[in-house]
Short mmCIF file of C-alpha atoms in Angstrom, two decimals:
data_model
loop_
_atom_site.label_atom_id
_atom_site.label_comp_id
_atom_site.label_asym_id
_atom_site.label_seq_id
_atom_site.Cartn_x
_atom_site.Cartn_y
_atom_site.Cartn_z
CA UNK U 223 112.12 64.40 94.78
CA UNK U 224 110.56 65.39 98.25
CA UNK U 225 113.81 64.36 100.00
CA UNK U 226 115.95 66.89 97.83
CA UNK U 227 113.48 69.36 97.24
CA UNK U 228 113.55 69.43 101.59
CA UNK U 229 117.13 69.69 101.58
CA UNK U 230 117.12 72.27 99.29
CA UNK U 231 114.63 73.90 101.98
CA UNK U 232 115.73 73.39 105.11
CA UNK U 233 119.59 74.44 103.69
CA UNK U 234 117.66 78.06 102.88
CA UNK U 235 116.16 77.92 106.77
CA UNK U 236 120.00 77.18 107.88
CA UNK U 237 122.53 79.55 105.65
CA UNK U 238 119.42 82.22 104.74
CA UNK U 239 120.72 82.09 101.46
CA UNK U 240 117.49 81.97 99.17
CA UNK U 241 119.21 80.44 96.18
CA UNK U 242 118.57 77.11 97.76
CA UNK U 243 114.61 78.01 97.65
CA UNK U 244 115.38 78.70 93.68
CA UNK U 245 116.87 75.05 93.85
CA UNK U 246 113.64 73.98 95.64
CA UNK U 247 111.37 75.72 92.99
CA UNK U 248 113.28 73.38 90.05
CA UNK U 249 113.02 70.28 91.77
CA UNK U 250 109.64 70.34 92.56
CA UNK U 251 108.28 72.18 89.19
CA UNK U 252 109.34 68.54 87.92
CA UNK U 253 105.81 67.65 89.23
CA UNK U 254 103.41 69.77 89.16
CA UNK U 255 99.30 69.47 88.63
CA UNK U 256 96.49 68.30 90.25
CA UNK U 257 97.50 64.57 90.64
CA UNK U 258 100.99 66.23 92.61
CA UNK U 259 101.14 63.79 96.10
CA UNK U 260 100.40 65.27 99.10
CA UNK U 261 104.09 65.67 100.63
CA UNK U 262 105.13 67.29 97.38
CA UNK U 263 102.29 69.72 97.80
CA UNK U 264 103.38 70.40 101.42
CA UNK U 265 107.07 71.30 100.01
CA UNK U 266 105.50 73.89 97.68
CA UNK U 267 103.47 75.61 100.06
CA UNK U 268 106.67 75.86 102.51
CA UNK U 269 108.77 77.07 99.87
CA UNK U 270 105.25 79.59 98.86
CA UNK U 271 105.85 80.69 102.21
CA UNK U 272 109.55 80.92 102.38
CA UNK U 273 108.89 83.56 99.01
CA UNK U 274 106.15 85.54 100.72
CA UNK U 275 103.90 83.93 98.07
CA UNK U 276 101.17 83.43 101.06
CA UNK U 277 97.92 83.01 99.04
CA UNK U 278 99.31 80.33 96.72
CA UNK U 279 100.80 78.54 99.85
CA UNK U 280 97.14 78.05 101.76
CA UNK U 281 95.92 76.47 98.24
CA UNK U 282 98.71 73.90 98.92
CA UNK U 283 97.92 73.61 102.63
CA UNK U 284 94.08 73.04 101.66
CA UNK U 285 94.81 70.47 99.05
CA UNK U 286 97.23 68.87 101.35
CA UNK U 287 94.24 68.48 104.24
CA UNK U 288 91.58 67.82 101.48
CA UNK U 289 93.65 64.68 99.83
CA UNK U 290 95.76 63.22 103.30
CA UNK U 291 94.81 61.18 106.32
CA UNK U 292 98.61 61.24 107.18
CA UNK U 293 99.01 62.18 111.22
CA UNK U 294 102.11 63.85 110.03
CA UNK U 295 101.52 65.78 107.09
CA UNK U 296 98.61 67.56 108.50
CA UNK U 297 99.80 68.12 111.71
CA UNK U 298 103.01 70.42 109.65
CA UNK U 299 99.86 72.00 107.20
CA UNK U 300 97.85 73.05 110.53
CA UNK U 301 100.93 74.41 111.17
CA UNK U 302 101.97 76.25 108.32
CA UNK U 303 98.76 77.72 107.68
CA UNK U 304 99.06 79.16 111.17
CA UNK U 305 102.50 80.39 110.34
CA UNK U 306 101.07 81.84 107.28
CA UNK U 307 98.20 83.58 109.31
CA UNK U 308 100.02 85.42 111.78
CA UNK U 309 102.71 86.43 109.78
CA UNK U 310 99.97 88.42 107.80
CA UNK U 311 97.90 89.44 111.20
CA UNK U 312 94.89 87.29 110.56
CA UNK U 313 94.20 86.04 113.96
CA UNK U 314 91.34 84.34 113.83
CA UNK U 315 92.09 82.39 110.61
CA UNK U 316 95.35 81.64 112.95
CA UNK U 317 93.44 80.98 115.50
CA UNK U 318 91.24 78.18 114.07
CA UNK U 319 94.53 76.44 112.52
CA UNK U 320 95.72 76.16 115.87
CA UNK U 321 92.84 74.79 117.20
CA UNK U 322 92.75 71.73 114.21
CA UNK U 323 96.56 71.21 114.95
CA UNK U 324 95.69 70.79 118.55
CA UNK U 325 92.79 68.29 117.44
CA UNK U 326 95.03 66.33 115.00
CA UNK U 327 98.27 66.55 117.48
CA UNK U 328 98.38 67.60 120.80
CA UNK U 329 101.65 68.65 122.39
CA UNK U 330 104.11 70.97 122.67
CA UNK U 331 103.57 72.64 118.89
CA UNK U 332 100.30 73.19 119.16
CA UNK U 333 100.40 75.08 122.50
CA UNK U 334 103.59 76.97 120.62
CA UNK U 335 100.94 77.62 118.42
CA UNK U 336 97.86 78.66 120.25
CA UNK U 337 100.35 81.04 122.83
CA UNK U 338 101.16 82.94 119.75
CA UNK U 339 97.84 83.96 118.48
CA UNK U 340 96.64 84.47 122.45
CA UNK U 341 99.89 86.78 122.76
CA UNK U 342 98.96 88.85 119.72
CA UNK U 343 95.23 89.51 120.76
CA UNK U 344 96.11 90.59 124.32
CA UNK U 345 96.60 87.92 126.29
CA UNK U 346 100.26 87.56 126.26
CA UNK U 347 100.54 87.01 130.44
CA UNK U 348 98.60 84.40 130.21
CA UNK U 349 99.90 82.78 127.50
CA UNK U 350 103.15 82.63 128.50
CA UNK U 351 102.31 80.98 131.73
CA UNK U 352 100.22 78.28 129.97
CA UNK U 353 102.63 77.91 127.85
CA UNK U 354 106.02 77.86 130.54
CA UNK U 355 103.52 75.10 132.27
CA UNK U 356 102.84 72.76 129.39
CA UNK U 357 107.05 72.99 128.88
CA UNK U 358 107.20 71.82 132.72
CA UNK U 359 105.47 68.97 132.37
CA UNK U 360 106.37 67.68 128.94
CA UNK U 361 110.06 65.58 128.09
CA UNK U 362 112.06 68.06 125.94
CA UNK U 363 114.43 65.61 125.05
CA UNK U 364 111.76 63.22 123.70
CA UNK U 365 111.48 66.12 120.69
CA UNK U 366 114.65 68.70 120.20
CA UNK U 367 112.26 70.28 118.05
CA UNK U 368 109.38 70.77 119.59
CA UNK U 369 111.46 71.76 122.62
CA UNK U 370 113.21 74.66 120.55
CA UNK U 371 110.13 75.69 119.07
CA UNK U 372 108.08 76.28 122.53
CA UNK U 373 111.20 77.44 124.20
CA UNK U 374 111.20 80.59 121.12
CA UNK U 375 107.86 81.23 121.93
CA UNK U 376 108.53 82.01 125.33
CA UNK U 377 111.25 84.16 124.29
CA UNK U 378 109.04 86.30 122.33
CA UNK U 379 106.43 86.36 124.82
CA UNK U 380 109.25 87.27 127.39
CA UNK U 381 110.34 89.95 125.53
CA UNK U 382 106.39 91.40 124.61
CA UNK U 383 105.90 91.33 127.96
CA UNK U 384 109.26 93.29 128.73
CA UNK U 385 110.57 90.54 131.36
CA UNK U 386 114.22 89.66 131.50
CA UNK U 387 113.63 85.46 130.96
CA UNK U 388 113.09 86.36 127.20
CA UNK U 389 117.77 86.40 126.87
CA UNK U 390 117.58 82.97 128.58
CA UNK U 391 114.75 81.32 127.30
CA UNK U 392 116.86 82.07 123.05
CA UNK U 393 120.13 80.54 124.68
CA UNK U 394 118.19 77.63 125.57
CA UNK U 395 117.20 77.61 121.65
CA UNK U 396 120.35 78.12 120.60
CA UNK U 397 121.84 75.93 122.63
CA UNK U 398 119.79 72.68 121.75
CA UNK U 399 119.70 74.28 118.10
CA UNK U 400 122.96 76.53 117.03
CA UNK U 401 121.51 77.35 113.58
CA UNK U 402 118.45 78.87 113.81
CA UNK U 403 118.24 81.76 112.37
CA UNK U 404 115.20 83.00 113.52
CA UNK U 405 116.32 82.77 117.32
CA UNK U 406 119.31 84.28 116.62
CA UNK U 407 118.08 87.50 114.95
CA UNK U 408 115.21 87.84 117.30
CA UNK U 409 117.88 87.89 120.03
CA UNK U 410 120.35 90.10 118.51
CA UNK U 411 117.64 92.31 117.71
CA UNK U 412 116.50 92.57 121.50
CA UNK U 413 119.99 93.03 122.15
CA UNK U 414 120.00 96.44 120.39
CA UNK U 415 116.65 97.24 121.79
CA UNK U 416 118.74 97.17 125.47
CA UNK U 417 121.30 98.94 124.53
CA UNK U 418 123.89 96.03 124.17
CA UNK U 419 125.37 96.22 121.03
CA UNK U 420 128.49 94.37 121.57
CA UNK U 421 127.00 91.50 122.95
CA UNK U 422 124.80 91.75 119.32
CA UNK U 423 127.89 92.24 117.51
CA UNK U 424 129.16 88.88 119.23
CA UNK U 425 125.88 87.02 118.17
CA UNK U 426 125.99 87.95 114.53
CA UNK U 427 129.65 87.82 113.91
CA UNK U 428 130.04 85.08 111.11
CA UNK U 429 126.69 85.82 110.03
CA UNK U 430 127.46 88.92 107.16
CA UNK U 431 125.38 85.99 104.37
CA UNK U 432 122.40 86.06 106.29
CA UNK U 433 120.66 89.57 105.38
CA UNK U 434 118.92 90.27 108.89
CA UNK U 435 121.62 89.45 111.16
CA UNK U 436 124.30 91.37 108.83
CA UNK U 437 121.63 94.36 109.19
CA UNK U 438 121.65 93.83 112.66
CA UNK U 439 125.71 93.97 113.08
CA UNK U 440 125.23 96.85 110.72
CA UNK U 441 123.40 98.49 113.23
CA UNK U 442 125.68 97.50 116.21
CA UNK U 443 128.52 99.29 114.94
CA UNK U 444 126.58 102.02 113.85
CA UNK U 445 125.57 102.47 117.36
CA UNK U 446 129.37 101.53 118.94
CA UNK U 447 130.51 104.43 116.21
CA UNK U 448 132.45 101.69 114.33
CA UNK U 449 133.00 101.75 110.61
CA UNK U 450 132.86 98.25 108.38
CA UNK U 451 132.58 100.04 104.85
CA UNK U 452 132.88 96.57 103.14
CA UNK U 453 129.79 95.38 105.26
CA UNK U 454 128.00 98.31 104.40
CA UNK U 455 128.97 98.36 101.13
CA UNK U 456 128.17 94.57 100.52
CA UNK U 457 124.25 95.38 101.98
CA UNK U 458 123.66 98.32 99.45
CA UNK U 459 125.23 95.88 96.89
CA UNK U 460 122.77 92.91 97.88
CA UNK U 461 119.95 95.36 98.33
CA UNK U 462 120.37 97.06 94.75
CA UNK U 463 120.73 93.41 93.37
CA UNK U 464 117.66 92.60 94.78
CA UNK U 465 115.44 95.45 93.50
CA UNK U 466 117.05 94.94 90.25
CA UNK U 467 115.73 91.47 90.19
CA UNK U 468 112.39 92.60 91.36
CA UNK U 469 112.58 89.69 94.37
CA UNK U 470 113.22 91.96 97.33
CA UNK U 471 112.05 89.26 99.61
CA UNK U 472 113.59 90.67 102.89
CA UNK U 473 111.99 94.34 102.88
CA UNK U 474 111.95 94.77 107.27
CA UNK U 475 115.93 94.44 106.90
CA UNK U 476 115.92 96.77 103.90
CA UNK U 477 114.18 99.17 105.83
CA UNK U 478 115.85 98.68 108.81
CA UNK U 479 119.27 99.39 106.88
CA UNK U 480 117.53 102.08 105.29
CA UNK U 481 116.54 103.43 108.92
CA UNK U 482 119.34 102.85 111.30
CA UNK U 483 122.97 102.54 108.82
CA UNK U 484 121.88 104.94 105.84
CA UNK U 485 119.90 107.20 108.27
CA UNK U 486 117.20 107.73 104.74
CA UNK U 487 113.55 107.85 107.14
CA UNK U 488 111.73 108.85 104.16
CA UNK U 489 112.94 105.69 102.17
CA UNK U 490 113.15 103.24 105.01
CA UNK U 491 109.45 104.41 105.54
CA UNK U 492 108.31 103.73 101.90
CA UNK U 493 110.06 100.04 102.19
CA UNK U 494 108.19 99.32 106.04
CA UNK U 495 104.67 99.93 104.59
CA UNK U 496 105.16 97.88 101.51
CA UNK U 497 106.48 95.30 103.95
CA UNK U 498 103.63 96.17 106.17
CA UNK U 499 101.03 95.18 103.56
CA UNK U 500 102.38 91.55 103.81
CA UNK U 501 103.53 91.15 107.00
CA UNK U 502 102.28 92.45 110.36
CA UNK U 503 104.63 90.73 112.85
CA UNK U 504 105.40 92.95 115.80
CA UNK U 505 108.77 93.72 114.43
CA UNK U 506 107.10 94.55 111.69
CA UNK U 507 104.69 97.04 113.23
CA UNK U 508 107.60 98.68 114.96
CA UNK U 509 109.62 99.39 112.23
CA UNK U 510 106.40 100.70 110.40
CA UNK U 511 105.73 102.88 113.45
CA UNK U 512 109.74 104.25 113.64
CA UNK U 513 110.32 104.68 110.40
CA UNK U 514 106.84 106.99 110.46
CA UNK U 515 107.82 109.01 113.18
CA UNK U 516 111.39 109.46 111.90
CA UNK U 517 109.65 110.62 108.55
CA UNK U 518 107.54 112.36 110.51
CA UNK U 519 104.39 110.51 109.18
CA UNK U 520 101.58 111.00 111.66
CA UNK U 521 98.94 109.73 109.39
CA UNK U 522 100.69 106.27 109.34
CA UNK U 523 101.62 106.26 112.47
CA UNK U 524 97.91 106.60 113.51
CA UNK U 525 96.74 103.67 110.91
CA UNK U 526 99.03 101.61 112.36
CA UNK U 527 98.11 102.61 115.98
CA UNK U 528 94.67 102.19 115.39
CA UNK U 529 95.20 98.21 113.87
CA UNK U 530 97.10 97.74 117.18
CA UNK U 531 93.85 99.26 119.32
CA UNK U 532 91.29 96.95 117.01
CA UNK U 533 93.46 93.60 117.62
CA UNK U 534 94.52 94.33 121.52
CA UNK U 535 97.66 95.10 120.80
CA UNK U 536 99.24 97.36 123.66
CA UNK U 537 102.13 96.23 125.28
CA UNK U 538 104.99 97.80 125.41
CA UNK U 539 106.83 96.38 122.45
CA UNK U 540 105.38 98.92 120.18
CA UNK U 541 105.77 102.28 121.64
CA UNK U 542 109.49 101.88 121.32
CA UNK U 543 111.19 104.39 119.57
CA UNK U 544 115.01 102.70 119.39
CA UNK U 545 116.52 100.09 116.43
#
């Protein structure tokens, strides 16, 4: 059951199609209860996560660490639970899961890990040189993963920090990893914020299943002044089916689309804050703050400015004004 119900899981992390996460739900709903075994309980709180179902997911995580002496499993719930954390801007609940990962396993992840939450709280600098010196000194190819993971840090770091590394440091990912996702759209993403739009329209070609990196080639030839009315017309589709459902689970590229193809501020706007209650990721917080000065919605912009002020948030990822 745990080896299908992963599959099912890591098949959503690969294609971004979340059918394969309603797959996941079936398989594992075959089990459920108190007496559920650790590792299943781990599955459910990464597919939890993988629906934006956060508070659920950290009941998992804390039965998994309450019922487990397995290296392994609580290494990846240390782990998730810092996912879960900074995803939602809770940094010192983040913070403290990255300290009990780096107790339970020391390495490459859990520096990943504690970089992050130094990054978000003003410290970025620093952490990416702590960070760029525990890569020097460990054996990438000992762990791909690990390796992949650290090297994606650095490229957001990098690109917080505004320094050019951050394009070479997600080639490295991609190279040692070709399908992640993740990687991919942060890159194509930074790609628009430079002005390179056909080098983004290169990275997401082949991409049009995945909903943020067809948003993102969206954009691109919105900005080249290039029509795709079936790729267009295929997002509104998606979208609508979505809402219709009432599982709009990808609401930054909804607003995005909303923002930068439909050119509907007010809309996009509406879409970045209810995003913005769940997630506060610094692509996140830019949308919110675009989309509020396209709408021109000082009031949010200056809630949002002032969450950035009380967390040490200013570098210069946020002030920017372009997709």
């Amino acid at each position: 059951m745990a080896r299908q119900a992963r599959t099912y899981l890591e098949l959503a992390r690969r294609e971004g199609d979340p059918r394969y996460l309603g797959y996941a739900q079936r398989t594992l709903q075959q089990w459920s209860g108190a007496d559920r075994p650790p590792r299943l309980r781990l599955l459910q709180a990464t597919l939890d996560q993988s629906l934006h179902r956060f508070d659920p997911a950290l009941e998992e995580l804390q039965a998994v660490l309450e019922t487990t002496t397995s290296p392994a499993l609580r290494a990846q719930a240390h782990l998730t639970r810092a996912t879960i954390e900074l995803v939602r801007g809770h940094y010192p609940a983040a913070r403290d899961a990255c300290s009990d990962l780096a107790q339970d396993r020391p390495g490459l992840m859990s520096a990943s890990c504690q970089a992050q939450v130094a990054a978000r709280t003003g410290h970025a600098d620093a952490a990416y040189q702590a960070l760029q010196r525990e890569l020097d000194r460990s054996n990438p190819s000992r762990d791909r993963t690990a390796a992949a993971w650290t090297l994606g840090t650095l490229a957001d770091l990098a690109a917080q920090l505004g320094q050019p590394a951050a394009p070479d440091h997600w080639e490295q990912v991609l190279a040692l990893t070709p399908g992640d996702l993740y990687a991919r759209t942060q890159y194509a993403d930074w790609l628009l914020q430079h002005s390179r739009p056909d080098a983004a329209l290169a990275l997401t070609e082949g991409y049009d299943a995945v909903d943020s990196l067809a948003v993102l080639r969206a954009i691109a030839l919105t900005q080249l002044e290039r029509d795709d009315t079936e790729l267009v017309a295929h997002l509104r589709q998606r979208f609508a089916e979505a809402r219709w459902r009432g599982n709009l689970l990808h609401r930054r590229d909804y607003s995005r689309f909303l923002l930068d193809v439909e050119n509907q501020p007010d809309d996009a706007l509406q879409v970045a804050r209810d995003n913005w209650q769940q997630q506060r990721e610094p692509l996140d917080t830019r949308l919110l703050l675009r989309a509020a000065r396209a709408a021109d919605a000082a009031d949010v912009e200056r809630e949002v400015r002032d969450w950035l002020a009380d967390n040490n948030q200013t570098d210069a990822r946020y002030p920017e004004t372009t997709p």
